[in-house]
Short mmCIF file of C-alpha atoms and ligand atoms in Angstrom, two decimals:
data_model
loop_
_atom_site.label_atom_id
_atom_site.label_comp_id
_atom_site.label_asym_id
_atom_site.label_seq_id
_atom_site.Cartn_x
_atom_site.Cartn_y
_atom_site.Cartn_z
CA MET A 1 -46.48 -10.91 57.52
CA SER A 2 -43.36 -9.49 56.18
CA HIS A 3 -40.66 -11.87 55.22
CA TYR A 4 -36.94 -12.13 54.48
CA VAL A 5 -35.75 -12.97 50.96
CA VAL A 6 -32.15 -14.27 50.31
CA THR A 7 -31.14 -14.55 46.51
CA GLY A 8 -28.76 -17.01 46.02
CA GLY A 9 -29.77 -18.65 49.36
CA ALA A 10 -28.82 -22.27 48.17
CA GLY A 11 -25.21 -21.07 47.66
CA PHE A 12 -22.49 -20.88 50.24
CA ILE A 13 -22.97 -17.64 51.79
CA GLY A 14 -26.33 -17.43 51.27
CA SER A 15 -27.46 -20.54 53.00
CA ALA A 16 -25.37 -19.51 55.82
CA ILE A 17 -27.40 -16.29 56.00
CA THR A 18 -30.64 -18.23 55.92
CA ARG A 19 -29.61 -20.52 58.53
CA LYS A 20 -28.88 -17.69 60.61
CA LEU A 21 -32.11 -15.90 60.15
CA LEU A 22 -33.92 -19.11 61.24
CA ALA A 23 -31.65 -19.40 64.31
CA GLU A 24 -32.63 -15.80 65.14
CA GLY A 25 -36.45 -16.59 64.99
CA ALA A 26 -37.12 -15.14 61.47
CA GLY A 27 -40.83 -16.38 60.66
CA ARG A 28 -40.89 -16.51 56.86
CA VAL A 29 -37.61 -16.91 54.72
CA VAL A 30 -38.05 -17.25 50.83
CA VAL A 31 -34.98 -18.40 49.31
CA ILE A 32 -34.53 -17.52 45.62
CA ASP A 33 -31.91 -19.84 43.92
CA ASN A 34 -31.72 -21.05 40.00
CA LEU A 35 -29.36 -23.81 41.42
CA LEU A 36 -26.91 -23.01 38.72
CA SER A 37 -24.06 -23.01 41.50
CA GLY A 38 -26.17 -23.16 44.45
CA SER A 39 -27.44 -26.75 45.65
CA GLU A 40 -30.53 -27.83 47.70
CA SER A 41 -28.31 -30.03 49.78
CA ASN A 42 -26.97 -26.62 51.22
CA LEU A 43 -30.36 -26.27 52.69
CA GLU A 44 -31.02 -29.98 53.66
CA GLU A 45 -31.57 -29.96 57.53
CA ILE A 46 -33.70 -26.61 57.17
CA ARG A 47 -35.55 -27.21 53.87
CA SER A 48 -38.91 -27.70 55.76
CA ARG A 49 -38.67 -24.44 57.49
CA ILE A 50 -37.69 -22.14 54.51
CA ASP A 51 -40.00 -21.36 51.06
CA PHE A 52 -37.63 -22.43 48.52
CA GLN A 53 -38.39 -20.74 44.94
CA ARG A 54 -36.27 -21.78 42.04
CA ALA A 55 -36.25 -18.70 39.92
CA ASP A 56 -33.80 -16.68 38.21
CA ILE A 57 -32.83 -13.05 39.19
CA ARG A 58 -32.17 -12.47 35.20
CA ASN A 59 -36.03 -12.89 34.84
CA TYR A 60 -37.77 -9.87 36.63
CA GLU A 61 -41.12 -11.22 36.07
CA GLU A 62 -40.23 -14.16 38.08
CA ILE A 63 -38.66 -12.72 41.03
CA ALA A 64 -40.86 -9.60 41.62
CA PRO A 65 -43.56 -11.17 43.13
CA LEU A 66 -41.42 -13.12 45.70
CA ILE A 67 -39.64 -9.94 46.51
CA ARG A 68 -42.50 -7.65 47.00
CA ASP A 69 -43.33 -6.51 50.54
CA ALA A 70 -40.13 -8.50 51.87
CA ALA A 71 -38.72 -6.86 55.14
CA VAL A 72 -35.10 -7.39 53.91
CA VAL A 73 -33.54 -8.82 50.90
CA PHE A 74 -30.05 -10.17 51.35
CA HIS A 75 -28.99 -10.45 47.71
CA GLU A 76 -26.31 -13.00 47.34
CA ALA A 77 -27.18 -14.67 43.96
CA ALA A 78 -23.87 -13.83 41.69
CA ILE A 79 -21.67 -15.94 39.47
CA PRO A 80 -18.63 -15.03 41.87
CA SER A 81 -15.24 -15.94 39.99
CA VAL A 82 -12.86 -13.34 38.64
CA PRO A 83 -11.34 -15.64 36.12
CA ARG A 84 -14.72 -16.85 35.04
CA SER A 85 -15.83 -13.39 34.22
CA ILE A 86 -12.77 -12.99 32.20
CA ASP A 87 -13.22 -16.23 30.05
CA ASP A 88 -16.62 -16.12 29.74
CA PRO A 89 -18.15 -12.43 30.61
CA VAL A 90 -21.47 -12.53 29.28
CA PRO A 91 -23.43 -14.55 31.70
CA SER A 92 -21.27 -13.16 34.36
CA HIS A 93 -22.50 -9.65 33.32
CA ASP A 94 -26.14 -10.83 32.87
CA VAL A 95 -26.10 -12.18 36.38
CA ASN A 96 -24.10 -9.77 38.48
CA ALA A 97 -24.87 -6.55 36.68
CA ASN A 98 -28.80 -7.14 35.07
CA GLY A 99 -29.60 -9.41 37.79
CA THR A 100 -28.79 -6.99 40.23
CA PHE A 101 -30.59 -4.23 38.69
CA ASN A 102 -33.62 -6.62 38.78
CA VAL A 103 -33.67 -7.15 42.28
CA LEU A 104 -33.20 -3.49 43.36
CA ARG A 105 -35.84 -2.77 40.77
CA ALA A 106 -38.28 -5.51 42.24
CA ALA A 107 -37.34 -4.06 45.81
CA LYS A 108 -38.31 -0.61 44.85
CA GLU A 109 -41.55 -1.41 43.19
CA GLY A 110 -42.31 -3.79 45.92
CA ASN A 111 -41.81 -1.37 48.78
CA VAL A 112 -39.11 -3.51 50.49
CA GLY A 113 -37.51 -2.21 53.69
CA ARG A 114 -33.91 -2.94 52.99
CA VAL A 115 -31.50 -4.57 50.56
CA VAL A 116 -28.24 -5.75 51.95
CA TYR A 117 -26.08 -6.36 48.98
CA ALA A 118 -22.98 -8.75 48.54
CA ALA A 119 -20.51 -6.33 47.18
CA SER A 120 -16.71 -7.42 46.57
CA SER A 121 -13.32 -6.30 47.81
CA SER A 122 -12.10 -6.95 44.26
CA ALA A 123 -13.57 -3.42 43.57
CA TYR A 124 -10.18 -2.20 45.26
CA GLY A 125 -8.09 -3.61 42.72
CA ASP A 126 -4.30 -2.95 43.05
CA THR A 127 -4.83 0.21 45.12
CA GLU A 128 -1.28 0.84 46.63
CA VAL A 129 -2.65 1.37 50.18
CA LEU A 130 -2.99 -1.66 52.68
CA PRO A 131 -5.35 -2.10 54.38
CA LYS A 132 -8.37 -1.07 51.93
CA VAL A 133 -10.61 1.87 53.20
CA GLU A 134 -13.99 2.35 51.95
CA ASP A 135 -13.36 5.78 50.64
CA MET A 136 -10.62 4.65 48.36
CA THR A 137 -11.11 5.28 44.71
CA PRO A 138 -11.69 1.71 43.43
CA ARG A 139 -9.79 0.35 40.49
CA PRO A 140 -11.55 -2.70 39.45
CA LYS A 141 -9.13 -5.13 37.38
CA SER A 142 -11.67 -7.55 36.14
CA PRO A 143 -15.43 -7.90 34.54
CA TYR A 144 -16.31 -9.45 37.71
CA ALA A 145 -15.02 -6.63 40.03
CA LEU A 146 -16.49 -4.19 37.85
CA GLN A 147 -19.92 -5.69 37.94
CA LYS A 148 -19.92 -5.90 41.73
CA LEU A 149 -18.95 -2.35 41.72
CA LEU A 150 -21.95 -1.32 39.60
CA GLY A 151 -24.37 -3.04 41.86
CA GLU A 152 -22.79 -0.96 44.66
CA TYR A 153 -23.42 2.22 42.78
CA TYR A 154 -26.74 1.03 42.01
CA CYS A 155 -27.78 0.47 45.46
CA ASN A 156 -26.31 4.00 46.35
CA VAL A 157 -28.70 5.70 43.49
CA PHE A 158 -31.70 3.47 44.48
CA THR A 159 -31.33 4.91 47.96
CA GLY A 160 -30.85 8.36 46.87
CA VAL A 161 -33.31 8.70 43.98
CA TYR A 162 -35.96 6.26 45.07
CA GLY A 163 -35.45 6.40 48.88
CA LEU A 164 -34.86 2.51 48.99
CA GLU A 165 -32.67 1.48 51.87
CA THR A 166 -29.57 -0.33 50.75
CA VAL A 167 -26.33 -1.21 52.44
CA ALA A 168 -23.62 -2.96 50.45
CA LEU A 169 -20.89 -5.28 52.26
CA ARG A 170 -17.82 -5.74 50.36
CA TYR A 171 -16.90 -9.29 51.16
CA PHE A 172 -13.17 -10.39 51.39
CA ASN A 173 -12.58 -13.95 50.56
CA VAL A 174 -15.24 -15.70 52.45
CA TYR A 175 -14.24 -19.50 53.30
CA GLY A 176 -16.15 -22.38 55.17
CA PRO A 177 -17.96 -25.29 55.08
CA ARG A 178 -20.31 -25.69 51.69
CA GLN A 179 -17.93 -23.58 49.60
CA ASP A 180 -18.09 -25.69 46.30
CA PRO A 181 -14.72 -27.01 45.43
CA SER A 182 -15.62 -28.75 42.08
CA SER A 183 -14.77 -26.03 39.58
CA PRO A 184 -11.34 -24.74 38.52
CA TYR A 185 -13.07 -21.36 39.23
CA SER A 186 -13.77 -22.49 43.08
CA GLY A 187 -12.23 -20.36 45.88
CA VAL A 188 -8.68 -21.18 46.59
CA LEU A 189 -9.13 -22.52 50.07
CA SER A 190 -11.87 -24.93 48.89
CA LEU A 191 -9.36 -26.53 46.43
CA PHE A 192 -6.50 -26.53 49.10
CA MET A 193 -8.98 -28.34 51.30
CA THR A 194 -9.68 -31.02 48.93
CA ALA A 195 -6.04 -31.17 47.86
CA ALA A 196 -4.78 -31.84 51.31
CA LEU A 197 -7.47 -34.56 51.98
CA ASN A 198 -6.70 -36.30 48.84
CA ARG A 199 -2.89 -35.91 49.47
CA THR A 200 -2.33 -34.07 45.99
CA ALA A 201 -0.36 -31.04 45.55
CA PRO A 202 -2.51 -27.76 44.99
CA LYS A 203 -1.77 -25.37 42.31
CA ILE A 204 -0.65 -21.74 43.11
CA PHE A 205 -0.83 -19.34 40.43
CA GLY A 206 2.17 -17.11 40.88
CA ASP A 207 4.64 -16.99 43.71
CA GLY A 208 2.23 -17.81 46.57
CA GLU A 209 3.18 -14.51 48.39
CA GLN A 210 0.06 -12.85 47.02
CA SER A 211 -2.30 -12.27 50.24
CA ARG A 212 -5.97 -12.30 51.17
CA ASP A 213 -8.04 -11.21 54.18
CA PHE A 214 -9.83 -14.66 54.70
CA THR A 215 -13.03 -14.37 56.20
CA TYR A 216 -15.07 -17.09 57.83
CA VAL A 217 -18.40 -17.66 56.60
CA GLU A 218 -20.30 -17.30 59.77
CA ASP A 219 -18.92 -13.94 60.41
CA VAL A 220 -20.07 -12.86 57.07
CA ALA A 221 -23.64 -14.28 57.73
CA GLU A 222 -23.61 -12.50 61.33
CA LEU A 223 -22.55 -9.02 59.56
CA ASN A 224 -25.29 -9.41 57.17
CA LEU A 225 -27.81 -9.72 59.78
CA LYS A 226 -26.34 -6.93 61.72
CA ALA A 227 -26.36 -4.62 58.51
CA ALA A 228 -30.13 -5.27 58.02
CA ARG A 229 -30.69 -3.81 61.42
CA ALA A 230 -28.33 -1.04 61.70
CA LYS A 231 -29.70 2.39 61.77
CA GLY A 232 -28.54 5.52 59.49
CA VAL A 233 -26.55 3.48 57.05
CA ALA A 234 -28.77 3.76 53.96
CA GLY A 235 -26.89 4.06 50.74
CA LYS A 236 -23.35 3.28 52.55
CA VAL A 237 -20.59 0.56 51.73
CA TYR A 238 -18.75 -1.49 54.28
CA ASN A 239 -15.92 -3.85 54.28
CA ALA A 240 -16.79 -7.24 55.46
CA GLY A 241 -13.30 -8.69 56.41
CA ASN A 242 -11.47 -10.09 59.20
CA GLY A 243 -8.70 -7.20 59.08
CA GLY A 244 -6.02 -10.06 58.60
CA ARG A 245 -3.83 -10.93 55.56
CA ILE A 246 -2.56 -14.37 54.86
CA THR A 247 -0.62 -15.38 52.01
CA LEU A 248 -1.39 -18.63 50.05
CA ASN A 249 2.05 -20.07 51.02
CA GLN A 250 0.92 -19.72 54.69
CA SER A 251 -2.45 -21.26 54.02
CA TRP A 252 -1.09 -24.23 52.43
CA ALA A 253 1.46 -24.46 55.16
CA LEU A 254 -1.32 -24.48 57.95
CA LEU A 255 -3.37 -27.13 56.06
CA GLN A 256 -0.05 -29.49 55.65
CA LYS A 257 0.28 -29.07 59.47
CA LEU A 258 -3.34 -29.64 60.38
CA GLU A 259 -3.18 -32.76 58.35
CA GLY A 260 0.27 -33.93 58.91
CA ILE A 261 1.56 -34.13 55.49
CA ASP A 262 4.34 -32.49 53.53
CA ILE A 263 3.54 -31.89 49.88
CA PRO A 264 5.02 -28.97 47.81
CA ALA A 265 2.47 -26.81 45.97
CA ILE A 266 2.88 -26.69 42.05
CA TYR A 267 3.58 -23.19 40.92
CA GLY A 268 2.58 -22.00 37.85
CA PRO A 269 2.36 -18.26 36.24
CA PRO A 270 0.31 -15.63 37.69
CA ARG A 271 -3.67 -15.63 37.06
CA ALA A 272 -4.73 -12.89 34.73
CA GLY A 273 -6.84 -10.21 36.59
CA ASP A 274 -5.49 -11.16 39.86
CA VAL A 275 -4.95 -8.75 42.66
CA ARG A 276 -1.82 -9.04 44.46
CA ASP A 277 -2.73 -8.14 48.18
CA SER A 278 -6.16 -7.76 50.00
CA GLN A 279 -6.93 -6.67 53.66
CA ALA A 280 -9.79 -5.18 55.09
CA ASP A 281 -9.73 -1.87 57.27
CA THR A 282 -12.78 -2.92 59.45
CA THR A 283 -13.11 0.22 61.35
CA LEU A 284 -16.38 1.79 59.69
CA ALA A 285 -17.99 -1.86 59.89
CA VAL A 286 -17.17 -2.11 63.59
CA ALA A 287 -18.16 1.20 64.45
CA GLU A 288 -21.38 1.50 62.46
CA LEU A 289 -22.69 -2.26 62.23
CA GLY A 290 -21.18 -3.55 65.20
CA HIS A 291 -18.95 -5.94 63.24
CA ALA A 292 -17.26 -8.37 65.45
CA PRO A 293 -15.49 -11.39 63.52
CA ARG A 294 -15.04 -14.12 66.09
CA TYR A 295 -13.13 -16.68 64.11
CA SER A 296 -9.26 -16.75 63.51
CA PHE A 297 -7.82 -18.11 60.48
CA GLU A 298 -6.75 -21.34 62.17
CA GLU A 299 -10.00 -21.91 63.85
CA GLY A 300 -12.08 -21.22 60.75
CA MET A 301 -9.66 -23.68 58.88
CA ARG A 302 -9.89 -26.31 61.29
CA LEU A 303 -13.91 -26.24 61.34
CA THR A 304 -13.83 -25.79 57.54
CA LEU A 305 -11.54 -29.03 57.19
CA LYS A 306 -13.70 -31.18 59.55
CA TRP A 307 -16.63 -30.10 57.18
CA TYR A 308 -14.98 -31.17 54.08
CA ARG A 309 -13.47 -34.51 55.49
CA LYS A 310 -17.13 -35.69 55.99
CA ALA A 311 -18.61 -34.07 52.75
CA TYR A 312 -15.90 -34.94 50.53
CA PRO A 313 -14.18 -38.08 51.84
CA PRO A 314 -10.79 -38.62 50.42
CA LYS A 315 -10.99 -40.45 47.22
CA SER A 316 -8.54 -43.37 48.55
CA ALA A 317 -10.74 -43.91 51.70
C1 UD1 B 1 -12.35 -14.21 45.77
C2 UD1 B 1 -13.88 -14.46 45.42
C3 UD1 B 1 -14.94 -13.51 44.84
C4 UD1 B 1 -14.72 -12.30 46.07
C5 UD1 B 1 -13.26 -11.95 46.05
C6 UD1 B 1 -13.16 -10.74 47.03
C7 UD1 B 1 -14.00 -16.61 44.72
C8 UD1 B 1 -14.26 -18.16 43.62
N1 UD1 B 1 -13.96 -15.61 44.52
O1 UD1 B 1 -11.72 -13.84 44.44
O2 UD1 B 1 -15.99 -13.78 44.71
O3 UD1 B 1 -15.45 -11.35 45.22
O4 UD1 B 1 -12.48 -12.88 46.47
O5 UD1 B 1 -13.55 -11.02 48.30
O6 UD1 B 1 -14.28 -17.09 46.00
N2 UD1 B 1 -5.36 -19.34 43.42
C9 UD1 B 1 -4.45 -20.28 43.31
N3 UD1 B 1 -4.63 -21.61 42.91
C10 UD1 B 1 -6.07 -21.92 42.37
C11 UD1 B 1 -6.97 -21.15 42.74
C12 UD1 B 1 -6.61 -19.75 42.94
O7 UD1 B 1 -3.18 -20.02 43.40
O8 UD1 B 1 -6.21 -23.20 42.40
C13 UD1 B 1 -5.09 -18.02 43.62
C14 UD1 B 1 -5.56 -16.99 42.72
O9 UD1 B 1 -4.68 -16.73 41.84
C15 UD1 B 1 -5.48 -15.70 43.56
C16 UD1 B 1 -5.87 -16.31 45.11
O10 UD1 B 1 -5.58 -17.58 44.89
O11 UD1 B 1 -4.47 -15.19 43.57
C17 UD1 B 1 -7.56 -16.33 45.64
O12 UD1 B 1 -8.17 -16.89 44.27
P1 UD1 B 1 -9.86 -16.95 44.36
O13 UD1 B 1 -10.20 -17.93 45.34
O14 UD1 B 1 -10.20 -17.34 43.12
O15 UD1 B 1 -10.11 -15.66 44.85
P2 UD1 B 1 -10.23 -14.14 44.36
O16 UD1 B 1 -9.88 -14.08 43.05
O17 UD1 B 1 -9.69 -13.41 45.38
#
């Protein structure tokens, strides 16, 4: 029986895809994760229903047998941070560039039906026009953005040269339950969440007027499943965003409102490699994949806050 594989399936986004696959009746789901940034606790309630394999995408021999004959591979394993790729580019390149090559090679050698790849909107860099459309010339500004773009190009080349079906989804700042807030490299909303709950001031790099198309994790997981099923999409790239644009100042203001607090953020210098504004044009994903994001920013933030309150109880409580 052919199976599904989720690389990085113990991570924040990968575990959401895994959960959705099971909810939609998938028979066998193999989760590949080295637990470097993922955690088995993200899979707690579904642990007995999946085949968890602690393996590293940097090691071809380790992952090839797990990937062989899969119906679909969702490739989420990555070191996801822009600043981390600047501070420490070697591991970031090894995982995001070489690891992705290994996954594609294993998929091609193992006659996999399709690879759905977690690409990144950071590939657009500071292209002037908003919203970002898939056919714009990419302008990566950081090693991370470049590595993710390389993966996209590799997907396209594996489709063209070897006939491996691939679809790349450019994620736009995914947030939601299970995003790890414990590192300075963590996604900004996860850091804002824990700051709000602990009644501390968040740090904002720059004036806080930079904007992002924050996308709720459930909408991204749903789109992954749609990309796995869609016809006539091999070798293509799609924006996986909400289509909106929210500044950091607006995000912190909303969290303060939801928590009933009044704590000014601490502003510092802008971060190296940062993109100023990011917003997805979702036309293509809607038309060709049936993308239909369901969560407004406020609704997503409420659900996320509820989860953090339980998972990361305020330190004073
Ligand atoms: C994020 C993702 C990346 C993804 C990309 C596009 C994370 C960690 N990174 O990059 O994987 O490919 O979106 O979807 O999720 N900031 C602060 N204070 C903080 C932390 C960050 O002001 O404490 C600012 C940053 O300078 C930046 C913005 O918040 O302007 C967003 O930063 P971050 O959450 O790290 O995401 P991106 O760099 O946009």
